[in-house]
CSV table of C-alpha atoms in Angstrom, one decimal:
chain,number,residue,atom,x,y,z
A,1,MET,CA,73.3,-34.7,43.9
A,2,THR,CA,71.2,-36.3,46.5
A,3,GLN,CA,72.6,-33.7,49.3
A,4,ASP,CA,71.7,-30.9,47.3
A,5,MET,CA,68.0,-32.6,46.6
A,6,LEU,CA,67.9,-32.9,50.4
A,7,LEU,CA,69.0,-29.6,51.1
A,8,GLY,CA,66.8,-28.0,48.4
A,9,HIS,CA,63.8,-29.9,49.9
A,10,PRO,CA,60.9,-27.2,50.7
A,11,TRP,CA,60.5,-29.2,54.1
A,12,PHE,CA,64.5,-29.6,54.7
A,13,ALA,CA,64.4,-25.9,56.6
A,14,PRO,CA,61.2,-26.4,58.7
A,15,LEU,CA,62.1,-30.0,60.1
A,16,LEU,CA,65.5,-29.0,60.7
A,17,SER,CA,64.1,-26.1,62.9
A,18,ALA,CA,61.6,-28.3,64.4
A,19,LEU,CA,64.0,-30.7,65.5
A,20,ILE,CA,66.2,-28.2,67.4
A,21,ALA,CA,63.0,-26.5,68.6
A,22,VAL,CA,62.3,-29.8,70.4
A,23,PHE,CA,65.9,-30.7,71.6
A,24,LEU,CA,65.7,-27.0,73.2
A,25,ALA,CA,62.3,-27.6,74.4
A,26,LEU,CA,63.3,-30.7,76.4
A,27,LEU,CA,66.5,-29.0,77.4
A,28,VAL,CA,64.5,-26.0,79.1
A,29,HIS,CA,62.2,-28.7,80.3
A,30,ARG,CA,64.9,-30.5,82.2
A,31,VAL,CA,66.7,-27.9,83.7
A,32,ALA,CA,63.7,-25.9,84.8
A,33,SER,CA,62.1,-28.6,86.5
A,34,ALA,CA,65.4,-29.7,88.3
A,35,VAL,CA,65.8,-25.6,89.8
A,36,LEU,CA,62.2,-25.6,90.4
A,37,GLN,CA,61.9,-28.7,92.5
A,38,ARG,CA,64.9,-28.0,94.1
A,39,VAL,CA,63.3,-24.4,95.2
A,40,THR,CA,59.9,-25.6,96.0
A,41,ARG,CA,61.3,-28.3,98.2
A,42,HIS,CA,60.3,-26.4,101.4
A,43,THR,CA,57.0,-25.8,100.1
A,44,PRO,CA,55.2,-29.3,99.9
A,45,VAL,CA,51.7,-27.9,97.9
A,46,LEU,CA,54.1,-26.2,95.2
A,47,HIS,CA,56.6,-29.1,95.2
A,48,ALA,CA,53.8,-31.5,94.4
A,49,LEU,CA,52.3,-29.8,92.2
A,50,LEU,CA,55.5,-29.4,90.1
A,51,VAL,CA,56.2,-33.2,90.4
A,52,ASN,CA,52.7,-33.9,88.9
A,53,ILE,CA,52.8,-31.6,86.0
A,54,LYS,CA,56.5,-32.8,85.2
A,55,PRO,CA,55.3,-35.7,82.7
A,56,ALA,CA,52.5,-33.6,81.0
A,57,ALA,CA,54.9,-30.4,80.6
A,58,ARG,CA,57.2,-32.6,78.7
A,59,LEU,CA,54.9,-33.1,76.0
A,60,VAL,CA,53.3,-29.7,76.3
A,61,LEU,CA,56.9,-27.7,75.6
A,62,PRO,CA,58.0,-29.5,72.6
A,63,LEU,CA,54.3,-29.4,71.0
A,64,LEU,CA,54.6,-25.5,71.7
A,65,ALA,CA,58.0,-25.0,70.1
A,66,LEU,CA,56.8,-27.4,67.1
A,67,GLN,CA,53.4,-25.1,66.6
A,68,MET,CA,56.0,-21.9,66.6
A,69,VAL,CA,58.0,-23.5,64.0
A,70,TRP,CA,55.1,-24.5,61.9
A,71,GLN,CA,53.2,-21.1,62.1
A,72,ALA,CA,56.8,-19.5,60.9
A,73,ALA,CA,56.9,-21.8,57.8
A,74,PRO,CA,55.4,-20.6,54.3
A,75,ASP,CA,52.2,-20.9,53.8
A,76,GLU,CA,52.4,-22.3,50.3
A,77,LEU,CA,54.6,-25.6,52.0
A,78,ARG,CA,52.6,-28.5,50.9
A,79,PHE,CA,50.8,-30.3,53.7
A,80,ILE,CA,51.9,-27.2,56.1
A,81,ALA,CA,48.1,-26.5,57.0
A,82,GLY,CA,47.5,-30.2,57.8
A,83,VAL,CA,50.4,-30.2,60.0
A,84,ARG,CA,49.8,-27.2,62.0
A,85,HIS,CA,46.0,-28.2,62.4
A,86,LEU,CA,47.2,-31.9,63.9
A,87,ASN,CA,49.8,-30.1,66.1
A,88,GLY,CA,47.3,-27.7,67.5
A,89,LEU,CA,44.9,-30.5,68.6
A,90,LEU,CA,47.7,-32.3,70.1
A,91,LEU,CA,49.0,-29.1,72.2
A,92,ILE,CA,45.4,-28.2,73.0
A,93,ALA,CA,45.1,-32.0,74.5
A,94,ALA,CA,48.4,-31.8,76.1
A,95,ALA,CA,47.7,-28.5,77.6
A,96,ALA,CA,44.5,-29.7,79.2
A,97,TRP,CA,46.3,-32.9,80.3
A,98,LEU,CA,48.8,-30.3,81.8
A,99,ALA,CA,46.1,-28.6,83.6
A,100,ILE,CA,44.2,-31.5,85.0
A,101,ARG,CA,47.7,-32.8,86.7
A,102,ALA,CA,48.0,-29.4,87.9
A,103,VAL,CA,44.9,-29.4,89.6
A,104,ASN,CA,45.7,-33.1,91.0
A,105,GLY,CA,49.1,-31.9,92.2
A,106,PHE,CA,47.7,-29.2,94.3
A,107,ALA,CA,45.2,-31.0,95.7
A,108,ASP,CA,47.7,-34.0,96.6
A,109,GLY,CA,49.8,-31.5,98.1
A,110,LEU,CA,46.7,-30.0,100.2
A,111,ILE,CA,45.7,-33.5,101.1
A,112,ALA,CA,49.6,-34.3,102.5
A,113,LYS,CA,49.9,-31.1,104.2
A,114,HIS,CA,46.7,-32.1,106.3
A,115,PRO,CA,46.9,-36.1,107.2
A,116,TYR,CA,43.7,-37.5,108.2
A,117,ASP,CA,44.9,-40.4,110.0
A,118,ALA,CA,44.9,-38.7,113.2
A,119,ALA,CA,42.9,-39.3,115.8
A,120,ASP,CA,41.1,-35.7,116.2
A,121,ASN,CA,40.9,-35.6,112.2
A,122,LEU,CA,38.1,-33.0,111.8
A,123,GLN,CA,40.0,-30.2,110.0
A,124,ALA,CA,41.8,-32.7,108.1
A,125,ARG,CA,38.7,-34.6,106.7
A,126,ARG,CA,37.4,-31.1,105.7
A,127,VAL,CA,40.3,-29.8,103.6
A,128,LEU,CA,40.1,-33.5,102.1
A,129,THR,CA,36.8,-33.2,101.1
A,130,GLN,CA,36.5,-30.1,99.7
A,131,THR,CA,40.2,-30.7,98.0
A,132,ARG,CA,38.7,-34.0,96.3
A,133,VAL,CA,35.4,-32.6,95.3
A,134,LEU,CA,36.4,-29.2,93.8
A,135,ALA,CA,39.5,-31.2,92.0
A,136,ARG,CA,37.1,-33.5,90.4
A,137,THR,CA,34.7,-31.0,89.6
A,138,ALA,CA,37.4,-28.5,88.1
A,139,ASN,CA,39.0,-31.9,86.1
A,140,SER,CA,35.6,-32.4,84.5
A,141,MET,CA,35.3,-28.7,83.5
A,142,LEU,CA,38.7,-28.8,82.0
A,143,LEU,CA,38.2,-32.0,79.7
A,144,VAL,CA,34.9,-30.3,78.8
A,145,ALA,CA,36.7,-27.0,77.8
A,146,GLY,CA,39.6,-29.0,76.3
A,147,GLY,CA,37.1,-31.1,73.8
A,148,ALA,CA,35.1,-27.9,73.2
A,149,MET,CA,38.6,-26.1,71.8
A,150,MET,CA,39.6,-29.3,69.9
A,151,LEU,CA,36.4,-28.9,68.1
A,152,MET,CA,36.4,-25.5,67.2
A,153,THR,CA,39.3,-26.2,65.3
A,154,PHE,CA,37.1,-27.7,63.0
A,155,PRO,CA,35.0,-25.6,60.5
A,156,GLY,CA,32.2,-28.1,60.3
A,157,ALA,CA,31.8,-28.2,64.0
A,158,ARG,CA,31.6,-24.2,64.0
A,159,GLN,CA,29.0,-24.9,61.4
A,160,VAL,CA,26.9,-27.3,63.8
A,161,GLY,CA,27.3,-25.0,66.4
A,162,ALA,CA,25.8,-22.2,64.4
A,163,SER,CA,22.9,-24.3,63.4
A,164,LEU,CA,22.4,-25.7,66.9
A,165,LEU,CA,22.1,-22.1,68.3
A,166,ALA,CA,19.1,-21.0,65.7
A,167,SER,CA,17.2,-24.0,67.3
A,168,ALA,CA,18.4,-23.2,70.8
A,169,GLY,CA,14.9,-23.3,72.3
A,170,VAL,CA,13.8,-26.8,71.8
A,171,ILE,CA,17.3,-28.2,72.0
A,172,GLY,CA,18.0,-26.3,75.3
A,173,ILE,CA,14.6,-27.4,77.0
A,174,VAL,CA,15.6,-31.2,75.9
A,175,ALA,CA,19.2,-30.9,76.9
A,176,GLY,CA,18.2,-29.5,80.1
A,177,LEU,CA,15.5,-32.2,80.8
A,178,ALA,CA,18.5,-34.8,80.1
A,179,ALA,CA,21.3,-32.8,81.6
A,180,LYS,CA,19.2,-32.5,85.0
A,181,PRO,CA,20.8,-35.4,86.8
A,182,VAL,CA,24.2,-34.3,85.7
A,183,PHE,CA,23.9,-30.6,86.8
A,184,SER,CA,22.0,-31.8,89.9
A,185,ASN,CA,25.1,-33.5,90.7
A,186,LEU,CA,27.4,-31.2,89.9
A,187,ILE,CA,25.6,-28.3,91.9
A,188,ALA,CA,25.1,-30.6,94.9
A,189,GLY,CA,29.0,-31.5,94.7
A,190,LEU,CA,30.1,-27.8,95.0
A,191,GLN,CA,27.5,-27.6,97.8
A,192,ILE,CA,29.1,-30.5,99.5
A,193,ALA,CA,32.6,-29.2,99.2
A,194,LEU,CA,31.6,-25.6,100.5
A,195,ALA,CA,28.7,-26.5,103.1
A,196,GLN,CA,30.2,-30.1,104.1
A,197,PRO,CA,27.3,-31.9,105.3
A,198,ILE,CA,29.3,-34.8,104.7
A,199,ARG,CA,33.2,-35.3,104.9
A,200,ILE,CA,35.6,-38.5,104.0
A,201,ASP,CA,35.6,-40.8,106.7
A,202,ASP,CA,32.2,-39.3,108.5
A,203,VAL,CA,30.1,-41.8,110.0
A,204,LEU,CA,26.6,-41.8,108.8
A,205,VAL,CA,23.4,-43.7,108.9
A,206,VAL,CA,21.8,-43.6,105.5
A,207,GLU,CA,18.8,-45.7,104.3
A,208,GLY,CA,19.0,-47.4,107.8
A,209,GLU,CA,22.6,-48.7,107.1
A,210,TRP,CA,25.4,-47.3,109.3
A,211,GLY,CA,28.8,-46.9,107.7
A,212,ARG,CA,31.7,-44.5,106.7
A,213,VAL,CA,32.3,-42.5,104.1
A,214,GLU,CA,34.8,-44.1,102.0
A,215,GLU,CA,35.0,-41.9,98.6
A,216,ILE,CA,33.3,-39.0,97.2
A,217,THR,CA,33.3,-38.4,93.6
A,218,GLY,CA,31.8,-36.3,91.0
A,219,THR,CA,28.6,-37.8,90.6
A,220,PHE,CA,28.3,-40.2,93.7
A,221,VAL,CA,28.9,-41.1,97.2
A,222,VAL,CA,30.6,-44.4,98.4
A,223,LEU,CA,29.4,-45.7,101.9
A,224,LYS,CA,31.1,-48.4,103.4
A,225,ILE,CA,28.6,-50.3,105.5
A,226,TRP,CA,30.1,-52.0,109.0
A,227,ASP,CA,29.9,-55.1,107.2
A,228,ASP,CA,32.1,-54.4,104.1
A,229,ARG,CA,29.3,-53.9,101.7
A,230,ARG,CA,29.5,-50.6,99.8
A,231,LEU,CA,26.1,-48.2,99.5
A,232,ILE,CA,26.4,-46.1,96.4
A,233,LEU,CA,24.2,-42.7,96.6
A,234,PRO,CA,24.4,-39.6,94.2
A,235,LEU,CA,25.4,-36.6,95.6
A,236,SER,CA,22.0,-35.0,95.3
A,237,TYR,CA,20.9,-37.6,97.6
A,238,PHE,CA,22.5,-35.8,100.5
A,239,ILE,CA,21.0,-32.3,99.7
A,240,GLU,CA,17.4,-33.5,99.2
A,241,LYS,CA,17.0,-36.0,101.9
A,242,PRO,CA,17.5,-36.5,105.6
A,243,PHE,CA,20.4,-38.7,106.9
A,244,GLN,CA,22.3,-38.8,110.0
A,245,ASN,CA,26.0,-37.8,110.3
A,246,TRP,CA,27.6,-39.0,113.7
A,247,THR,CA,30.8,-37.1,113.3
A,248,ARG,CA,29.5,-33.3,112.1
A,249,HIS,CA,31.4,-31.5,114.4
A,250,ASN,CA,33.5,-34.4,116.2
A,251,ALA,CA,34.1,-38.1,116.8
A,252,GLN,CA,33.0,-38.3,120.2
A,253,LEU,CA,29.8,-40.2,120.8
A,254,LEU,CA,27.3,-40.8,123.7
A,255,GLY,CA,26.9,-44.9,123.8
A,256,THR,CA,23.4,-45.6,125.5
A,257,VAL,CA,22.9,-49.1,127.0
A,258,PHE,CA,19.4,-50.3,128.3
A,259,VAL,CA,19.1,-52.9,130.6
A,260,TYR,CA,15.5,-54.6,132.1
A,261,ALA,CA,15.4,-55.5,136.1
A,262,ASP,CA,12.5,-56.5,138.4
A,263,TYR,CA,11.4,-53.7,140.7
A,264,GLY,CA,13.1,-55.8,143.6
A,265,MET,CA,16.6,-54.9,142.4
A,266,PRO,CA,18.4,-52.3,144.2
A,267,LEU,CA,19.8,-49.7,142.3
A,268,GLU,CA,23.1,-48.6,144.2
A,269,PRO,CA,24.9,-52.1,143.3
A,270,LEU,CA,24.5,-51.5,139.6
A,271,ARG,CA,25.9,-48.2,139.8
A,272,ALA,CA,28.8,-49.6,141.2
A,273,GLU,CA,28.9,-52.1,139.0
A,274,VAL,CA,28.7,-49.7,136.1
A,275,GLU,CA,31.5,-47.3,137.6
A,276,ARG,CA,33.8,-50.4,138.0
A,277,LEU,CA,33.2,-51.8,134.2
A,278,VAL,CA,33.3,-48.2,132.6
A,279,LYS,CA,36.3,-47.2,134.3
A,280,ALA,CA,38.0,-50.3,133.4
A,281,ALA,CA,37.2,-50.5,129.9
A,282,PRO,CA,39.7,-49.1,127.6
A,283,GLU,CA,37.1,-47.9,125.2
A,284,TRP,CA,36.1,-45.4,127.7
A,285,ASP,CA,37.2,-41.8,127.0
A,286,GLY,CA,36.9,-40.6,130.9
A,287,ARG,CA,34.5,-38.0,129.9
A,288,PHE,CA,31.1,-39.3,131.1
A,289,PHE,CA,28.6,-42.1,132.6
A,290,ASN,CA,25.5,-42.4,134.6
A,291,LEU,CA,22.7,-45.0,135.2
A,292,ARG,CA,19.4,-44.0,135.4
A,293,VAL,CA,15.7,-45.5,135.8
A,294,VAL,CA,14.0,-44.0,132.6
A,295,ASP,CA,11.0,-45.8,132.4
A,296,THR,CA,8.7,-48.7,133.8
A,297,THR,CA,6.3,-51.5,132.5
A,298,GLU,CA,3.5,-53.4,134.6
A,299,ARG,CA,6.6,-56.2,134.8
A,300,ALA,CA,10.2,-54.2,135.0
A,301,MET,CA,11.8,-51.2,135.2
A,302,GLN,CA,14.0,-49.9,132.2
A,303,ILE,CA,17.6,-48.8,133.4
A,304,ARG,CA,19.4,-46.9,130.9
A,305,VAL,CA,23.4,-46.5,131.3
A,306,LEU,CA,25.2,-43.4,129.3
A,307,CYS,CA,29.0,-43.9,128.6
A,308,THR,CA,31.2,-41.9,126.1
A,309,ALA,CA,33.5,-42.8,123.9
A,310,ALA,CA,36.4,-41.2,121.6
A,311,ASN,CA,34.4,-42.5,118.1
A,312,SER,CA,31.7,-44.6,117.0
A,313,GLY,CA,33.5,-47.8,116.8
A,314,LEU,CA,34.7,-47.5,120.3
A,315,ALA,CA,31.1,-46.5,121.6
A,316,PHE,CA,29.9,-49.6,119.9
A,317,ASP,CA,32.5,-51.9,121.7
A,318,LEU,CA,32.1,-50.1,125.3
A,319,ARG,CA,28.5,-50.4,124.7
A,320,CYS,CA,28.6,-54.1,124.5
A,321,THR,CA,31.2,-54.4,127.1
A,322,VAL,CA,29.0,-52.8,130.1
A,323,ARG,CA,25.7,-54.5,128.6
A,324,GLU,CA,27.6,-57.9,129.2
A,325,GLY,CA,29.0,-56.9,132.2
A,326,LEU,CA,25.8,-55.9,133.8
A,327,ILE,CA,24.0,-58.9,132.7
A,328,ALA,CA,26.5,-61.2,134.3
A,329,PHE,CA,26.6,-59.2,137.5
A,330,MET,CA,22.9,-59.6,137.9
A,331,GLN,CA,23.2,-63.3,137.2
A,332,ARG,CA,25.7,-64.0,139.6
A,333,GLU,CA,24.8,-61.3,142.5
A,334,TYR,CA,20.7,-61.1,142.1
A,335,PRO,CA,19.3,-63.5,139.7
A,336,GLN,CA,16.2,-63.2,141.5
A,337,PHE,CA,15.7,-59.7,140.2
A,338,LEU,CA,16.0,-60.8,136.6
A,339,PRO,CA,12.8,-60.2,134.5
A,340,ARG,CA,10.3,-62.8,134.6
A,341,LEU,CA,6.9,-63.3,134.0
A,342,ARG,CA,4.9,-64.1,137.2
A,343,VAL,CA,2.0,-66.7,136.6
A,344,GLU,CA,-0.5,-67.3,139.4
A,345,ASP,CA,-1.9,-70.3,140.2
A,346,GLY,CA,-5.2,-71.0,138.6
A,347,ASP,CA,-7.4,-72.0,141.2
A,348,ALA,CA,-6.2,-68.8,143.4
A,349,ALA,CA,-6.7,-66.6,140.0
A,350,ALA,CA,-10.0,-67.8,139.3
A,351,PRO,CA,-13.2,-65.6,140.2
A,352,ARG,CA,-15.6,-67.0,143.3
A,353,GLY,CA,-17.6,-69.7,142.3
A,354,ALA,CA,-15.7,-70.8,139.5
A,355,ALA,CA,-13.8,-73.5,140.9
A,356,ALA,CA,-17.0,-75.2,141.4
A,357,LEU,CA,-17.3,-75.7,137.8
A,358,PRO,CA,-16.1,-78.8,135.8
A,359,PRO,CA,-12.7,-78.1,134.1
A,360,GLN,CA,-14.4,-78.1,130.6
A,361,GLN,CA,-16.5,-75.0,131.9
A,362,GLN,CA,-13.9,-73.2,133.5
A,363,PRO,CA,-13.9,-69.4,132.2
A,364,VAL,CA,-11.1,-68.4,129.8
């Protein structure tokens, strides 16, 4: 009797079909994922995409199969409309998740194909920046699209949308003003991804701070300062305001060292010492160095040393090495020509007739 009641229940056939559909969907997912991953093992980008979407696909395929079963069920079946709606919402959410994971997997594959830990990593950093910014922008758009599609399944939400359209003029102005930072950052993110004024791992001088670009998100840029502080700036900052990029085309830099010396200091020994210091320094990249007198004052001459290095960090260390070496050389070999302030004897420097005046009446 109980068996007859169970077999005769209106939900028996749909539930049995649902179980069979879920089992077949999981079987298809298992076989297809194994075959596709084996086929794409020699294409890193597609392989990374397939590996990344595997968990989401394990959810999407059964939900898709269930939706087909519920759509085939009789319309007069009790609660079938609610089940269809709930399954549709879950399917939209899972499909959005699948699309986001597909974008992230494709981005991860491209980044892995262009490693940026090499010495000359300009192309890799370009790919990394474009991929991450565009992937995050696409993810934001997919989230918004998924949420919008889920809301559109509710009749009430469609009515609200229709009523909002009736007052679109006022609401459009208000929404435009409120969303201006969001849209400006979104547009700035696309400009940064395409024009690339900055890239991941670029060396920048921003707001008087020196640091490297550590992260570029959909709304802000994280700059790692040399003393491990973090400077957070909106994306629109790098479109609207000037800043210095020391690695725009390559990481090589020309370091500058300034030293002051007395006019009596001979320059040839200094040039020889600079050559010795630079060639002995492991930070020098072998491209260029020189020494020139670039300015003079009434007390000393300004000597400039130029030397090249492969990147900003090495250039800073090389400048310190050369500066310390030149100071030590002058202290050791020519201490008499170090910058000094000359003070003449008071009597000798006094104007004629001033020495006859008492001390309290001497001219100042």
